[in-house]
Amino acid sequence: MTERLSPVEIMGALVAFPTVSRDTNLPLVDWVETYLAGHGITAHRWVDPEQPHKAALFAHVGPWEEGAVVLSGHTDVVPVDGQPWDSDPFTVVERDGKYFGRGTCDMKGFDALAIWALVEGRYRDLKRPLQLALSFDEEVGCTGAPPMIVEMQNHLPKGSAVIVGEPSMMQAVTGHKGGFGYDTRVVGFEVHSSIMHTGVNAIMAAAPLIDWANHRNAENRAATPSALAAMFDPPWTTCHVGMISGGTAHNITAKDCRFAMDFRIVPGEAKERWRDAYFEAVREVEAQMQAVHPEARIDLSEQFHVPPLVPEPEGEAEMLVRALTGDNAGHVVSYGTEAGQFQEAGYSAVICGPGDIAQAHQPNEFITVAQFEAGHGFMARLLDRLSE
Ligand SMILES: [Zn+2]
């Protein structure tokens, strides 16, 4: 039997794998799988066929039946490129009551606590099962979790309450906005700018679509928010263009322009409504382009889709976390997480994890020892509850 590691030791092992989203996470997955196997826990992995260097891992302890509490975290971290770190980002360093290291806060600290809880659960007489779910590609649009959730249901009895341990200072976060985005590629027709009326300038065609977003934002801001929307900051759906490129010279009508149009939708509003409205705007501009040159066009490809997390006041996950933390206040966040994806797949889901989101993605990312220990206490109470 493998030695039982403390949560801090497990965190140290996980942080040492530089699992930046673009790179492999297999060494980390191998380590967790081996560690769990050493304690008699069989883990299952899901390997992305399009990216065989990445895998999700999930496992189950306790009675082989439905209704598990699922502890969900992601294994990937954001890059450290260009960030001024005072110590090696991939080594956990304890200093001034804080554990420094990439992912300590977002979210290998929680992953370590979840792995610890699963192994402890293995040695306890659990009356209700506990599951671990570790995904990848969360930081690049939450694309790793949906296929993992499907695979989990193929291999394990379905869990019912999911705790997604994104840093929330151990508060119960019960809602977040949904998000989706389109890579928008405008293909114009190149001519010398002196005869621009015979060409199609892709940049100038993109401009009204970007301005379309400005208009939607102004309208949304001016409207009275629904009760659900009013919980969020800002309490409206936002349209955002964060990247643009195009053109080759000041005197050539641009043949190409490409930009990223993203939406963050308040729960209660349908994604389709925004998608359809954007598509309509795109088709209108495209028709004007094609009136000049029939081969001009606009291609759209969806880059990510993260469903909103809709608060479930009587939901099992929310009630469980409230009972374990004593936190009865309402908290929502404006960023997307895998909780919305679990909820969309029929689970009750809530966000609750140690650490402060303000430290996520930063140079010298840290989690305080106090928050980490609060997470440890939470897991211990969870195990007690599952043993009752
Ligand atoms: Zn995260």
Tab-separated table of C-alpha atoms and ligand atoms in Angstrom:
chain	number	residue	atom	x	y	z
A	1	MET	CA	0.000	0.000	0.000
A	2	THR	CA	1.177	3.481	-0.860
A	3	GLU	CA	1.812	5.940	1.934
A	4	ARG	CA	-1.093	8.289	2.632
A	5	LEU	CA	0.036	11.797	1.759
A	6	SER	CA	-1.180	14.966	3.423
A	7	PRO	CA	-3.139	17.483	1.329
A	8	VAL	CA	-0.095	19.803	1.228
A	9	GLU	CA	2.117	16.972	-0.002
A	10	ILE	CA	-0.397	16.130	-2.710
A	11	MET	CA	-0.583	19.799	-3.740
A	12	GLY	CA	3.204	19.881	-3.970
A	13	ALA	CA	3.162	16.862	-6.273
A	14	LEU	CA	0.450	18.318	-8.521
A	15	VAL	CA	2.015	21.781	-8.823
A	16	ALA	CA	5.319	20.173	-9.863
A	17	PHE	CA	3.698	19.056	-13.134
A	18	PRO	CA	3.707	22.096	-15.453
A	19	THR	CA	0.264	21.365	-16.869
A	20	VAL	CA	-0.241	24.576	-18.814
A	21	SER	CA	-3.353	24.069	-20.951
A	22	ARG	CA	-1.450	23.889	-24.251
A	23	ASP	CA	0.839	21.133	-22.910
A	24	THR	CA	0.326	17.547	-21.819
A	25	ASN	CA	-1.230	16.727	-18.462
A	26	LEU	CA	-0.545	12.991	-18.759
A	27	PRO	CA	2.322	12.873	-16.231
A	28	LEU	CA	-0.021	14.412	-13.645
A	29	VAL	CA	-2.850	12.036	-14.562
A	30	ASP	CA	-0.416	9.078	-14.351
A	31	TRP	CA	0.685	10.214	-10.912
A	32	VAL	CA	-2.878	10.563	-9.583
A	33	GLU	CA	-3.932	7.251	-11.120
A	34	THR	CA	-0.966	5.467	-9.549
A	35	TYR	CA	-1.497	7.133	-6.188
A	36	LEU	CA	-5.173	6.158	-6.144
A	37	ALA	CA	-4.366	2.620	-7.307
A	38	GLY	CA	-1.933	2.351	-4.398
A	39	HIS	CA	-4.968	2.781	-2.175
A	40	GLY	CA	-7.111	0.299	-4.055
A	41	ILE	CA	-9.049	2.919	-6.030
A	42	THR	CA	-9.523	2.249	-9.738
A	43	ALA	CA	-9.586	5.469	-11.689
A	44	HIS	CA	-10.846	5.835	-15.245
A	45	ARG	CA	-9.419	8.183	-17.764
A	46	TRP	CA	-10.859	9.816	-20.808
A	47	VAL	CA	-8.319	10.645	-23.473
A	48	ASP	CA	-9.239	13.291	-25.996
A	49	PRO	CA	-8.845	11.545	-29.393
A	50	GLU	CA	-7.989	14.881	-30.991
A	51	GLN	CA	-5.372	15.667	-28.354
A	52	PRO	CA	-4.035	12.325	-27.119
A	53	HIS	CA	-1.569	14.130	-24.876
A	54	LYS	CA	-4.387	15.164	-22.570
A	55	ALA	CA	-6.699	13.159	-20.345
A	56	ALA	CA	-9.405	13.596	-17.748
A	57	LEU	CA	-9.538	11.291	-14.739
A	58	PHE	CA	-12.434	10.233	-12.558
A	59	ALA	CA	-12.962	7.759	-9.729
A	60	HIS	CA	-15.540	6.546	-7.219
A	61	VAL	CA	-15.323	5.362	-3.602
A	62	GLY	CA	-18.011	4.136	-1.224
A	63	PRO	CA	-21.113	2.122	-2.054
A	64	TRP	CA	-21.494	1.333	-5.759
A	65	GLU	CA	-24.706	3.262	-6.221
A	66	GLU	CA	-26.052	6.527	-7.591
A	67	GLY	CA	-26.149	9.757	-5.623
A	68	ALA	CA	-22.443	10.450	-5.073
A	69	VAL	CA	-21.088	13.816	-4.104
A	70	VAL	CA	-18.708	14.732	-6.928
A	71	LEU	CA	-15.582	16.798	-6.264
A	72	SER	CA	-14.664	18.471	-9.527
A	73	GLY	CA	-11.497	20.307	-10.473
A	74	HIS	CA	-9.389	21.062	-13.519
A	75	THR	CA	-5.781	19.954	-13.916
A	76	ASP	CA	-4.647	22.654	-16.340
A	77	VAL	CA	-3.128	25.965	-15.363
A	78	VAL	CA	-2.535	29.229	-17.201
A	79	PRO	CA	0.948	30.002	-18.587
A	80	VAL	CA	3.672	31.753	-16.617
A	81	ASP	CA	5.306	33.243	-19.738
A	82	GLY	CA	6.465	36.780	-19.169
A	83	GLN	CA	5.282	36.862	-15.559
A	84	PRO	CA	7.739	38.041	-12.928
A	85	TRP	CA	7.791	35.234	-10.340
A	86	ASP	CA	9.925	35.463	-7.199
A	87	SER	CA	10.267	31.671	-6.982
A	88	ASP	CA	9.909	28.670	-9.282
A	89	PRO	CA	6.215	28.640	-10.271
A	90	PHE	CA	6.194	24.835	-10.343
A	91	THR	CA	7.486	24.342	-6.824
A	92	VAL	CA	5.216	25.015	-3.860
A	93	VAL	CA	6.982	27.432	-1.518
A	94	GLU	CA	5.530	28.302	1.883
A	95	ARG	CA	6.259	31.865	2.950
A	96	ASP	CA	4.416	34.355	5.193
A	97	GLY	CA	1.408	32.100	5.722
A	98	LYS	CA	0.962	31.461	2.015
A	99	TYR	CA	1.676	28.620	-0.370
A	100	PHE	CA	3.075	30.048	-3.609
A	101	GLY	CA	3.026	28.205	-6.917
A	102	ARG	CA	1.152	28.119	-10.223
A	103	GLY	CA	-2.208	26.513	-9.575
A	104	THR	CA	-2.081	26.621	-5.776
A	105	CYS	CA	-5.193	28.796	-5.940
A	106	ASP	CA	-6.616	27.884	-9.366
A	107	MET	CA	-7.033	25.056	-8.679
A	108	LYS	CA	-4.567	22.370	-7.726
A	109	GLY	CA	-5.050	23.229	-4.061
A	110	PHE	CA	-8.638	22.042	-4.331
A	111	ASP	CA	-7.618	19.103	-6.537
A	112	ALA	CA	-5.201	18.006	-3.794
A	113	LEU	CA	-7.903	18.262	-1.137
A	114	ALA	CA	-10.295	16.280	-3.325
A	115	ILE	CA	-7.720	13.523	-3.939
A	116	TRP	CA	-6.995	13.464	-0.220
A	117	ALA	CA	-10.726	13.162	0.561
A	118	LEU	CA	-11.172	10.344	-1.942
A	119	VAL	CA	-8.360	8.305	-0.370
A	120	GLU	CA	-9.626	9.009	3.152
A	121	GLY	CA	-13.098	8.014	1.984
A	122	ARG	CA	-11.690	4.730	0.769
A	123	TYR	CA	-10.761	3.853	4.379
A	124	ARG	CA	-13.989	5.121	5.894
A	125	ASP	CA	-17.297	3.320	6.086
A	126	LEU	CA	-19.038	5.661	3.656
A	127	LYS	CA	-22.797	5.326	3.483
A	128	ARG	CA	-22.933	7.497	0.410
A	129	PRO	CA	-20.406	7.491	-2.440
A	130	LEU	CA	-17.836	10.144	-3.233
A	131	GLN	CA	-16.451	10.803	-6.696
A	132	LEU	CA	-13.480	12.718	-8.039
A	133	ALA	CA	-13.530	14.369	-11.468
A	134	LEU	CA	-10.386	16.006	-12.852
A	135	SER	CA	-10.679	17.690	-16.223
A	136	PHE	CA	-8.324	19.486	-18.636
A	137	ASP	CA	-8.650	22.481	-20.979
A	138	GLU	CA	-10.750	24.431	-18.484
A	139	GLU	CA	-8.637	27.531	-18.891
A	140	VAL	CA	-9.075	27.536	-22.653
A	141	GLY	CA	-12.880	27.583	-22.697
A	142	CYS	CA	-14.041	24.706	-20.458
A	143	THR	CA	-13.852	22.291	-23.378
A	144	GLY	CA	-12.520	19.239	-21.519
A	145	ALA	CA	-15.344	18.684	-19.047
A	146	PRO	CA	-18.388	17.888	-21.255
A	147	PRO	CA	-16.939	14.693	-22.792
A	148	MET	CA	-15.578	13.714	-19.357
A	149	ILE	CA	-19.055	14.087	-17.848
A	150	VAL	CA	-20.474	11.768	-20.527
A	151	GLU	CA	-17.715	9.206	-19.893
A	152	MET	CA	-18.245	9.374	-16.135
A	153	GLN	CA	-21.839	8.356	-16.618
A	154	ASN	CA	-20.732	5.450	-18.818
A	155	HIS	CA	-18.403	4.084	-16.162
A	156	LEU	CA	-19.718	5.174	-12.773
A	157	PRO	CA	-23.104	5.321	-11.065
A	158	LYS	CA	-24.380	8.841	-11.640
A	159	GLY	CA	-23.546	11.327	-8.925
A	160	SER	CA	-26.080	13.883	-7.823
A	161	ALA	CA	-24.365	16.854	-6.165
A	162	VAL	CA	-21.261	18.414	-7.705
A	163	ILE	CA	-18.885	20.718	-5.879
A	164	VAL	CA	-16.689	22.586	-8.339
A	165	GLY	CA	-13.757	23.828	-6.293
A	166	GLU	CA	-12.876	27.044	-8.119
A	167	PRO	CA	-11.478	29.584	-5.658
A	168	SER	CA	-14.446	31.132	-3.817
A	169	MET	CA	-12.963	31.702	-0.333
A	170	MET	CA	-14.989	28.623	0.683
A	171	GLN	CA	-18.229	30.477	0.037
A	172	ALA	CA	-21.137	28.878	-1.751
A	173	VAL	CA	-21.260	30.407	-5.229
A	174	THR	CA	-24.546	29.343	-6.741
A	175	GLY	CA	-24.681	31.099	-10.083
A	176	HIS	CA	-22.563	32.366	-12.910
A	177	LYS	CA	-23.047	33.755	-16.368
A	178	GLY	CA	-22.872	31.558	-19.416
A	179	GLY	CA	-20.542	32.314	-22.265
A	180	PHE	CA	-19.925	31.531	-25.864
A	181	GLY	CA	-17.835	33.008	-28.592
A	182	TYR	CA	-17.353	33.038	-32.334
A	183	ASP	CA	-14.220	33.328	-34.335
A	184	THR	CA	-15.512	35.657	-37.045
A	185	ARG	CA	-13.615	35.609	-40.302
A	186	VAL	CA	-14.451	38.258	-42.875
A	187	VAL	CA	-13.209	37.476	-46.371
A	188	GLY	CA	-13.267	40.518	-48.632
A	189	PHE	CA	-11.983	41.269	-52.132
A	190	GLU	CA	-8.629	42.942	-52.546
A	191	VAL	CA	-8.137	45.944	-54.838
A	192	HIS	CA	-6.019	49.096	-54.803
A	193	SER	CA	-7.573	51.509	-52.361
A	194	SER	CA	-7.893	54.164	-55.071
A	195	ILE	CA	-10.678	52.034	-56.598
A	196	MET	CA	-12.033	50.753	-53.320
A	197	HIS	CA	-15.612	50.889	-54.592
A	198	THR	CA	-14.824	47.823	-56.719
A	199	GLY	CA	-13.403	45.819	-53.832
A	200	VAL	CA	-14.702	44.591	-50.481
A	201	ASN	CA	-12.725	45.814	-47.499
A	202	ALA	CA	-12.931	43.092	-44.847
A	203	ILE	CA	-11.907	45.451	-42.036
A	204	MET	CA	-14.567	47.984	-42.943
A	205	ALA	CA	-17.142	45.192	-43.186
A	206	ALA	CA	-16.134	43.980	-39.717
A	207	ALA	CA	-16.586	47.454	-38.266
A	208	PRO	CA	-20.423	47.487	-38.238
A	209	LEU	CA	-20.442	44.054	-36.593
A	210	ILE	CA	-18.193	45.307	-33.833
A	211	ASP	CA	-20.361	48.368	-33.529
A	212	TRP	CA	-23.361	46.022	-33.352
A	213	ALA	CA	-21.820	44.770	-30.089
A	214	ASN	CA	-21.505	48.347	-28.813
A	215	HIS	CA	-25.180	48.938	-29.507
A	216	ARG	CA	-26.268	45.705	-27.799
A	217	ASN	CA	-24.201	46.593	-24.726
A	218	ALA	CA	-25.749	50.054	-24.534
A	219	GLU	CA	-29.273	48.620	-24.871
A	220	ASN	CA	-28.656	45.891	-22.315
A	221	ARG	CA	-27.204	48.369	-19.890
A	222	ALA	CA	-30.203	50.669	-20.230
A	223	ALA	CA	-32.783	47.883	-19.767
A	224	THR	CA	-34.239	46.908	-16.383
A	225	PRO	CA	-32.581	43.649	-15.308
A	226	SER	CA	-34.604	40.569	-14.389
A	227	ALA	CA	-34.467	39.423	-10.760
A	228	LEU	CA	-31.978	36.719	-11.751
A	229	ALA	CA	-29.837	39.119	-13.779
A	230	ALA	CA	-29.867	41.664	-10.945
A	231	MET	CA	-27.659	39.317	-8.894
A	232	PHE	CA	-24.758	39.825	-11.304
A	233	ASP	CA	-22.203	42.534	-11.838
A	234	PRO	CA	-22.854	43.857	-14.411
A	235	PRO	CA	-26.520	42.765	-14.348
A	236	TRP	CA	-26.769	42.402	-18.114
A	237	THR	CA	-25.479	40.292	-20.980
A	238	THR	CA	-22.279	41.633	-22.490
A	239	CYS	CA	-20.886	41.332	-26.032
A	240	HIS	CA	-17.142	41.688	-26.306
A	241	VAL	CA	-14.497	41.772	-29.027
A	242	GLY	CA	-11.143	41.007	-27.474
A	243	MET	CA	-9.021	40.272	-30.531
A	244	ILE	CA	-8.830	41.541	-34.084
A	245	SER	CA	-6.414	41.234	-36.952
A	246	GLY	CA	-6.528	42.028	-40.643
A	247	GLY	CA	-5.192	43.867	-43.634
A	248	THR	CA	-1.795	44.044	-45.279
A	249	ALA	CA	-1.152	47.635	-46.359
A	250	HIS	CA	-2.686	51.085	-45.979
A	251	ASN	CA	-3.490	51.300	-49.683
A	252	ILE	CA	-4.990	47.844	-50.216
A	253	THR	CA	-8.626	47.104	-49.402
A	254	ALA	CA	-8.244	44.439	-46.747
A	255	LYS	CA	-8.933	40.930	-47.962
A	256	ASP	CA	-9.076	39.456	-44.475
A	257	CYS	CA	-10.270	40.516	-41.084
A	258	ARG	CA	-10.700	38.191	-38.172
A	259	PHE	CA	-12.065	38.984	-34.754
A	260	ALA	CA	-13.334	37.201	-31.659
A	261	MET	CA	-16.913	37.995	-30.671
A	262	ASP	CA	-17.755	36.745	-27.191
A	263	PHE	CA	-20.964	36.823	-25.188
A	264	ARG	CA	-21.446	36.538	-21.438
A	265	ILE	CA	-25.074	35.811	-20.817
A	266	VAL	CA	-26.983	36.239	-17.600
A	267	PRO	CA	-28.836	33.080	-16.498
A	268	GLY	CA	-32.407	33.116	-17.730
A	269	GLU	CA	-31.546	34.414	-21.200
A	270	ALA	CA	-31.267	31.868	-23.988
A	271	LYS	CA	-28.000	31.508	-25.815
A	272	GLU	CA	-30.000	31.017	-29.034
A	273	ARG	CA	-31.454	34.496	-28.783
A	274	TRP	CA	-28.000	36.086	-28.858
A	275	ARG	CA	-26.591	33.660	-31.360
A	276	ASP	CA	-29.492	34.258	-33.763
A	277	ALA	CA	-29.263	38.027	-33.393
A	278	TYR	CA	-25.538	37.968	-34.154
A	279	PHE	CA	-26.004	35.624	-37.096
A	280	GLU	CA	-28.622	37.945	-38.519
A	281	ALA	CA	-26.292	40.929	-38.247
A	282	VAL	CA	-23.547	38.907	-39.923
A	283	ARG	CA	-25.795	37.799	-42.788
A	284	GLU	CA	-26.887	41.379	-43.393
A	285	VAL	CA	-23.301	42.591	-43.708
A	286	GLU	CA	-22.427	39.581	-45.828
A	287	ALA	CA	-25.257	40.360	-48.250
A	288	GLN	CA	-23.899	43.899	-48.686
A	289	MET	CA	-20.410	42.493	-49.331
A	290	GLN	CA	-21.697	39.990	-51.869
A	291	ALA	CA	-23.603	42.687	-53.719
A	292	VAL	CA	-20.149	44.079	-54.619
A	293	HIS	CA	-18.342	40.791	-55.047
A	294	PRO	CA	-20.142	37.424	-54.872
A	295	GLU	CA	-17.207	35.538	-53.398
A	296	ALA	CA	-16.881	37.782	-50.388
A	297	ARG	CA	-18.182	36.082	-47.255
A	298	ILE	CA	-18.125	35.811	-43.484
A	299	ASP	CA	-17.306	32.509	-41.797
A	300	LEU	CA	-18.242	31.856	-38.194
A	301	SER	CA	-16.932	29.118	-35.981
A	302	GLU	CA	-17.946	28.602	-32.388
A	303	GLN	CA	-14.908	28.664	-30.130
A	304	PHE	CA	-16.454	27.751	-26.818
A	305	HIS	CA	-19.779	27.352	-25.123
A	306	VAL	CA	-20.095	27.410	-21.363
A	307	PRO	CA	-23.662	27.162	-20.091
A	308	PRO	CA	-24.680	29.434	-17.214
A	309	LEU	CA	-24.962	28.133	-13.670
A	310	VAL	CA	-28.525	28.862	-12.645
A	311	PRO	CA	-29.005	29.211	-8.875
A	312	GLU	CA	-31.060	26.329	-7.439
A	313	PRO	CA	-32.157	27.576	-4.002
A	314	GLU	CA	-33.430	24.146	-2.945
A	315	GLY	CA	-30.778	22.294	-4.895
A	316	GLU	CA	-28.914	19.471	-3.242
A	317	ALA	CA	-25.417	20.791	-3.952
A	318	GLU	CA	-26.232	24.237	-2.624
A	319	MET	CA	-27.858	22.858	0.545
A	320	LEU	CA	-24.931	20.504	1.154
A	321	VAL	CA	-22.331	23.244	0.820
A	322	ARG	CA	-24.358	25.609	2.974
A	323	ALA	CA	-24.557	22.937	5.685
A	324	LEU	CA	-20.805	22.278	5.500
A	325	THR	CA	-19.655	25.903	5.381
A	326	GLY	CA	-22.369	27.654	7.358
A	327	ASP	CA	-22.479	30.184	4.522
A	328	ASN	CA	-26.082	31.107	3.807
A	329	ALA	CA	-25.487	34.223	1.760
A	330	GLY	CA	-26.057	34.412	-1.981
A	331	HIS	CA	-22.955	34.708	-4.140
A	332	VAL	CA	-22.688	34.748	-7.893
A	333	VAL	CA	-19.747	35.361	-10.203
A	334	SER	CA	-19.441	36.675	-13.735
A	335	TYR	CA	-16.982	34.097	-15.080
A	336	GLY	CA	-17.880	30.671	-16.409
A	337	THR	CA	-16.958	27.349	-14.787
A	338	GLU	CA	-17.555	23.647	-15.258
A	339	ALA	CA	-20.436	23.873	-12.761
A	340	GLY	CA	-22.762	25.068	-15.535
A	341	GLN	CA	-21.744	22.065	-17.631
A	342	PHE	CA	-22.492	19.609	-14.821
A	343	GLN	CA	-25.825	21.337	-14.245
A	344	GLU	CA	-26.634	21.113	-17.951
A	345	ALA	CA	-25.916	17.352	-17.721
A	346	GLY	CA	-28.500	16.967	-14.949
A	347	TYR	CA	-26.452	17.327	-11.780
A	348	SER	CA	-27.084	19.726	-8.950
A	349	ALA	CA	-23.972	21.928	-8.921
A	350	VAL	CA	-22.347	24.613	-6.832
A	351	ILE	CA	-18.947	26.322	-6.708
A	352	CYS	CA	-17.014	26.183	-3.459
A	353	GLY	CA	-13.252	26.083	-3.114
A	354	PRO	CA	-10.402	27.577	-1.128
A	355	GLY	CA	-8.498	30.666	-2.173
A	356	ASP	CA	-9.311	34.000	-3.717
A	357	ILE	CA	-9.957	34.313	-7.452
A	358	ALA	CA	-7.977	37.574	-7.317
A	359	GLN	CA	-4.797	35.483	-6.978
A	360	ALA	CA	-5.645	33.207	-9.888
A	361	HIS	CA	-3.564	33.596	-13.061
A	362	GLN	CA	-1.236	36.103	-11.338
A	363	PRO	CA	2.533	36.009	-10.997
A	364	ASN	CA	3.331	34.732	-7.479
A	365	GLU	CA	-0.068	33.000	-7.365
A	366	PHE	CA	-0.736	31.791	-3.853
A	367	ILE	CA	-3.301	30.275	-1.534
A	368	THR	CA	-3.149	31.210	2.116
A	369	VAL	CA	-2.417	28.426	4.565
A	370	ALA	CA	-5.621	29.470	6.357
A	371	GLN	CA	-7.742	29.007	3.226
A	372	PHE	CA	-6.106	25.697	2.441
A	373	GLU	CA	-6.811	24.512	5.969
A	374	ALA	CA	-10.405	25.751	5.673
A	375	GLY	CA	-10.686	23.545	2.598
A	376	HIS	CA	-9.195	20.653	4.551
A	377	GLY	CA	-11.769	21.133	7.321
A	378	PHE	CA	-14.535	21.242	4.723
A	379	MET	CA	-13.434	17.889	3.288
A	380	ALA	CA	-13.247	16.347	6.768
A	381	ARG	CA	-16.816	17.477	7.513
A	382	LEU	CA	-17.940	16.182	4.124
A	383	LEU	CA	-16.473	12.746	4.923
A	384	ASP	CA	-18.234	12.738	8.297
A	385	ARG	CA	-21.498	13.556	6.607
A	386	LEU	CA	-21.078	10.862	3.976
A	387	SER	CA	-20.393	8.349	6.763
A	388	GLU	CA	-23.579	9.114	8.698
B	1	ZN	ZN	-9.961	27.494	-12.422
